[in-house]
mmCIF file of C-alpha atoms in Angstrom:
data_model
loop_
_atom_site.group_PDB
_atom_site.id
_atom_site.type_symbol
_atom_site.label_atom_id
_atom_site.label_comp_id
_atom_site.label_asym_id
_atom_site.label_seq_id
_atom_site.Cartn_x
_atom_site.Cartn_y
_atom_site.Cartn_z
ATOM 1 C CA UNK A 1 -3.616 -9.188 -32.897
ATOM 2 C CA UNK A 2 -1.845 -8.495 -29.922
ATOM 3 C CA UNK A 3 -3.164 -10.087 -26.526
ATOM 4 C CA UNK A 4 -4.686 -7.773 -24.094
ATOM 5 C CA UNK A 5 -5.228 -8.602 -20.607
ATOM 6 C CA UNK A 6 -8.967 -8.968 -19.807
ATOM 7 C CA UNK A 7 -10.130 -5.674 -17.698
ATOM 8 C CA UNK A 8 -11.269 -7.527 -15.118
ATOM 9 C CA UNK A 9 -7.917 -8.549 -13.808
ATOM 10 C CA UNK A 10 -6.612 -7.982 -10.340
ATOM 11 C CA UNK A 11 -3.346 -8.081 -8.720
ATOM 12 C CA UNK A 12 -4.571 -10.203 -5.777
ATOM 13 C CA UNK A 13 -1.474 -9.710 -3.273
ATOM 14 C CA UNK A 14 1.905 -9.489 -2.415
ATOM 15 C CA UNK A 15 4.128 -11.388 -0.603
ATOM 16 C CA UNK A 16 7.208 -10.124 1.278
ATOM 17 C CA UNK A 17 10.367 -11.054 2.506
ATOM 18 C CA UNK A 18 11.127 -9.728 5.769
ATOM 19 C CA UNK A 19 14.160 -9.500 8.637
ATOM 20 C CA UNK A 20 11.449 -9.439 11.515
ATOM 21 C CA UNK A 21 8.390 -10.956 11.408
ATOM 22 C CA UNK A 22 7.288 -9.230 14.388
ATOM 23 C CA UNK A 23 8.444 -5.853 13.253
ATOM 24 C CA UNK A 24 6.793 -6.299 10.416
ATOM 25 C CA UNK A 25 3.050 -7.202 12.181
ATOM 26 C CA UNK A 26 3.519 -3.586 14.142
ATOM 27 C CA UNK A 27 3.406 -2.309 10.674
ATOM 28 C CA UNK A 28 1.059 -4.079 8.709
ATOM 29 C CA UNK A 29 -1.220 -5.478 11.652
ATOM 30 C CA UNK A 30 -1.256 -2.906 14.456
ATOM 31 C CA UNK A 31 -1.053 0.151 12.363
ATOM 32 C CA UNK A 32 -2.186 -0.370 8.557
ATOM 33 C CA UNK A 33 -4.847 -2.697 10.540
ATOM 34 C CA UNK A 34 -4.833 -5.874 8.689
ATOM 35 C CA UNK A 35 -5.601 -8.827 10.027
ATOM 36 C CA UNK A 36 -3.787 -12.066 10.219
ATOM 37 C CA UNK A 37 -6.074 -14.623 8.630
ATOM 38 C CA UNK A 38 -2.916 -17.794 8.793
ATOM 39 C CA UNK A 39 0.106 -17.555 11.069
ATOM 40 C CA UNK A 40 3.272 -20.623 10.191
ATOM 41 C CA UNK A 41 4.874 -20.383 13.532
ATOM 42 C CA UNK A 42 7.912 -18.216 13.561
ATOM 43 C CA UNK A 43 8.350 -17.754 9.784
ATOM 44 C CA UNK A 44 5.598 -16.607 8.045
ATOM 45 C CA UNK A 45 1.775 -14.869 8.099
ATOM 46 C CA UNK A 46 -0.646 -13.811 6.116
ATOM 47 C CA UNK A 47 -2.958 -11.005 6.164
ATOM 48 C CA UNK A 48 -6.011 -9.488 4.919
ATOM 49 C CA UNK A 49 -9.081 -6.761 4.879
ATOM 50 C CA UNK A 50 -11.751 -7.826 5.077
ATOM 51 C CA UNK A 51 -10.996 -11.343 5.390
ATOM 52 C CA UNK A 52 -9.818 -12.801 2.099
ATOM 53 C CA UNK A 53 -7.119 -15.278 2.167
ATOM 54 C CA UNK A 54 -4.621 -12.834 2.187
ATOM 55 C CA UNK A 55 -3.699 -9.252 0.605
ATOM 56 C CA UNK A 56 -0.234 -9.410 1.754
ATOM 57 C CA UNK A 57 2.142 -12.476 2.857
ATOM 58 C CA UNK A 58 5.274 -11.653 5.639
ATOM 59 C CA UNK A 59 8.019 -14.375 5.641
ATOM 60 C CA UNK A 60 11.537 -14.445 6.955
ATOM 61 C CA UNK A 61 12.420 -18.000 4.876
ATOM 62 C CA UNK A 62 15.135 -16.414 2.966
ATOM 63 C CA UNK A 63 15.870 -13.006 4.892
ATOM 64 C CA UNK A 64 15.513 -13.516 8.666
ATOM 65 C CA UNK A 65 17.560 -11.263 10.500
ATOM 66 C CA UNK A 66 19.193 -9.847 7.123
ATOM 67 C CA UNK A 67 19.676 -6.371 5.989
ATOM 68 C CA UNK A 68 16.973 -4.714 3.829
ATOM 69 C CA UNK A 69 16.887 -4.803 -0.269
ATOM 70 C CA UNK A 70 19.434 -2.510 -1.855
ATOM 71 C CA UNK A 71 17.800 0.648 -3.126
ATOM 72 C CA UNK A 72 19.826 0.782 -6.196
ATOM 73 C CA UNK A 73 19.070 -2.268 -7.642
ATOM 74 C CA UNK A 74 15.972 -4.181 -9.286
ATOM 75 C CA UNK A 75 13.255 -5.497 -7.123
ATOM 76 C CA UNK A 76 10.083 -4.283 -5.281
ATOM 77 C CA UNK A 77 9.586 -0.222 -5.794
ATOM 78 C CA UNK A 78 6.535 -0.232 -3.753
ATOM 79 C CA UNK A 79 3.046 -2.083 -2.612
ATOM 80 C CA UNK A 80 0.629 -0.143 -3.583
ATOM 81 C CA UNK A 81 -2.490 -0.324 -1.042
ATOM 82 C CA UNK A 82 -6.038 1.069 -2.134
ATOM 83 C CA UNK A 83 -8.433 2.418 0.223
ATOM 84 C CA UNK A 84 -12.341 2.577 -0.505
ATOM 85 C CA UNK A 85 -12.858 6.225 0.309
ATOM 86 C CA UNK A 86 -11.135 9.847 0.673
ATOM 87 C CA UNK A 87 -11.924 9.572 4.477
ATOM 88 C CA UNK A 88 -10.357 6.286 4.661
ATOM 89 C CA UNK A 89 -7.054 7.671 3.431
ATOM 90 C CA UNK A 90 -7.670 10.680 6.353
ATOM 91 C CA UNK A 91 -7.820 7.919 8.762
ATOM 92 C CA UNK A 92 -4.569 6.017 7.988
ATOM 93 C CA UNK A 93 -2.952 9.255 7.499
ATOM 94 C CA UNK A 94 -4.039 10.003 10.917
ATOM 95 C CA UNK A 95 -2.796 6.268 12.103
ATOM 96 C CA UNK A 96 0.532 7.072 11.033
ATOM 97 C CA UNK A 97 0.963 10.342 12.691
ATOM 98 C CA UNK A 98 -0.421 9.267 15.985
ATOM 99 C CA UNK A 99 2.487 5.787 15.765
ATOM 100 C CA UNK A 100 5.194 8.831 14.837
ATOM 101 C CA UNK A 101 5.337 7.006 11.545
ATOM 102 C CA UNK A 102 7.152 8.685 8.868
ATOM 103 C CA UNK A 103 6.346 9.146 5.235
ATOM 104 C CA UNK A 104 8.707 9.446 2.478
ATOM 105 C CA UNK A 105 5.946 11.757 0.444
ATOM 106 C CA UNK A 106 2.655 12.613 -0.186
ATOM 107 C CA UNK A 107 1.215 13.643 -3.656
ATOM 108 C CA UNK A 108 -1.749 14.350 -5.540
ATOM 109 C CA UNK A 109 -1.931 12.404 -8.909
ATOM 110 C CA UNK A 110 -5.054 13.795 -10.222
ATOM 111 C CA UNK A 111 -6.537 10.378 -10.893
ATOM 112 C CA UNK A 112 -5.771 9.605 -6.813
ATOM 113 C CA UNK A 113 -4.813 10.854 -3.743
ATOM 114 C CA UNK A 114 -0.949 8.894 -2.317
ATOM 115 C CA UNK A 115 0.758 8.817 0.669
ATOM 116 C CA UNK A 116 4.501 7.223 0.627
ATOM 117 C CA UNK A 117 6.437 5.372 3.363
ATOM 118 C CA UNK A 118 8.787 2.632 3.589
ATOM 119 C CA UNK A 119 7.826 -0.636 5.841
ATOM 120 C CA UNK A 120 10.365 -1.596 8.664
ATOM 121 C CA UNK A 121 12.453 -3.658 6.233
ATOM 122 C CA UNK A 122 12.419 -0.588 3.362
ATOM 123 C CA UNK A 123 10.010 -1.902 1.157
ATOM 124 C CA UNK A 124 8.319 0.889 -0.689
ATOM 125 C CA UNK A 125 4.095 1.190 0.403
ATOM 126 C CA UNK A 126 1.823 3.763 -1.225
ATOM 127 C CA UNK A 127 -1.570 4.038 0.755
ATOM 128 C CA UNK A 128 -3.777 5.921 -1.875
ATOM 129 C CA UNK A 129 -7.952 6.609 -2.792
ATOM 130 C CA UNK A 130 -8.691 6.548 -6.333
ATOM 131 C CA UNK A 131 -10.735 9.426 -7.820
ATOM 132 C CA UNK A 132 -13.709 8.199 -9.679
ATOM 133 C CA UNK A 133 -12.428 7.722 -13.259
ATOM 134 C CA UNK A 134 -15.040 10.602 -14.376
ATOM 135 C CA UNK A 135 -12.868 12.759 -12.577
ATOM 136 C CA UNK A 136 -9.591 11.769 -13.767
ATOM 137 C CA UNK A 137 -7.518 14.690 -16.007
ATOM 138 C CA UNK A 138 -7.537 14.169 -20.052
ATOM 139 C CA UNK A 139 -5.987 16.223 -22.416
ATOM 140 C CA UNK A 140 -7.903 17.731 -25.572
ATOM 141 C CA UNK A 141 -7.726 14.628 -27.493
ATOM 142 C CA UNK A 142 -9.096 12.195 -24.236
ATOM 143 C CA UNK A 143 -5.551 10.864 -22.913
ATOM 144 C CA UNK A 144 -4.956 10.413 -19.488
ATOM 145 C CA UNK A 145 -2.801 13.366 -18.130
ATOM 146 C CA UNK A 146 -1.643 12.011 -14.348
ATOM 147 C CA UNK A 147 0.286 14.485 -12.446
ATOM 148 C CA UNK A 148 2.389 14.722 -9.700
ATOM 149 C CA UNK A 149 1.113 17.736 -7.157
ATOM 150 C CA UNK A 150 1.222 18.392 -3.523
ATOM 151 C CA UNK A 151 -1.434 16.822 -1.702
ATOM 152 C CA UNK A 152 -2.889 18.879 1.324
ATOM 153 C CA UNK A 153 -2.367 16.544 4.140
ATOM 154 C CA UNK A 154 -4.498 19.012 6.226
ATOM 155 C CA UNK A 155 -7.506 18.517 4.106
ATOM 156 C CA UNK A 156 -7.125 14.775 4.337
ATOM 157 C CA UNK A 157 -7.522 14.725 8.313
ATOM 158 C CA UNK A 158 -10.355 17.316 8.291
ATOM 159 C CA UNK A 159 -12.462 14.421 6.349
ATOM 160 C CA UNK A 160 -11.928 12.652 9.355
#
C-alpha cells in the first residue's frame, strides 16, 4: 500500500532569501504584521503570529543585494499565508491599500477567499481565509470542484 501522509501534517514555515533585509521587514513586519521573534544581526530574522518560533525566516546569506528569482524558471511560486477569519482577510486587504501596496490578483476559489501580491524581492504571497470545508463545492459524485472567480474586494472591507 502506498504511504499517505498523516492528516495532521503542517507545513510549519518558510524561509526566504532576500536582497534587503530591511525591505523585506516593511513587508512582512510593518504591514503583514508579524513579529520578529530572533533577529542575527544584519543577515537574517525570523518571524511569527502569534509567537511561535517562526512562520517565516528572511536572510540575505546567499542573495544580499542581488536581483530577484527569475520568473521563468523553477523555484518558489508563492507563500501561501492563512488567516483565521473572513474579517481578517478585510483587514489585510485594507493594510495593503492604505501602504499603496499592489496586488497581482484577487480570486474566489470556492473552498477560500485569495488575495495575490509579490514581496519586495518578487516572491509570490497569497493572503487567503479558508471556507469551512462544509461549504466547499463538490460535484455529483462528492469531488472537490475549486474554482477560480472574481472575488468582491468591496465586500471584503465592508466586514471590516
Amino acid at each position: 500500500m502506498a504511504y499517505i501522509i498523516p492528516p495532521q501534517t503542517r507545513i510549519g514555515h518558510v524561509h526566504l532569501k532576500v536582497t534587503d533585509l530591511d525591505k523585506a521587514l516593511t513587508f512582512y513586519k510593518d504591514i503583514l504584521g508579524f513579529e520578529i521573534m530572533q533577529r542575527y544581526g544584519t543577515q537574517a530574522v525570523f518571524l511569527s503570529a502569534g509567537g511561535y518560533h517562526h512562520h517565516i525566516g528572511l536572510n540575505t546569506w546567499y542573495s544580499k543585494n542581488t536581483g530577484p528569482a527569475p520568473v521563468h524558471a523553477a523555484g518558489l511560486f508563492h507563500t501561501a499565508i492563512l488567516y483565521p477569519s473572513e474579517r481578517d482577510l478585510g483587514v489585510v486587504l485594507k493594510r495593503l491599500i492604505d501602504a499603496k501596496y499592489p496586488l497581482t490578483g484577487a480570486s474566489d476559489h470556492g473552498v477560500s477567499k485569495a488575495l495575490y501580491l509579490d514581496d519586495p524581492d518578487g516572491n509570490g504571497v497569497e493572503l487567503y481565509w479558508d471556507r469551512p470545508k462544509e461549504e466547499w463545492p463538490l460535484d455529483a459524485e462528492g469531488n472537490l470542484m475549486m474554482v477560480t472567480e472574481h472575488l468582491d474586494l468591496d465586500a471584503l472591507l465592508a466586514l471590516i
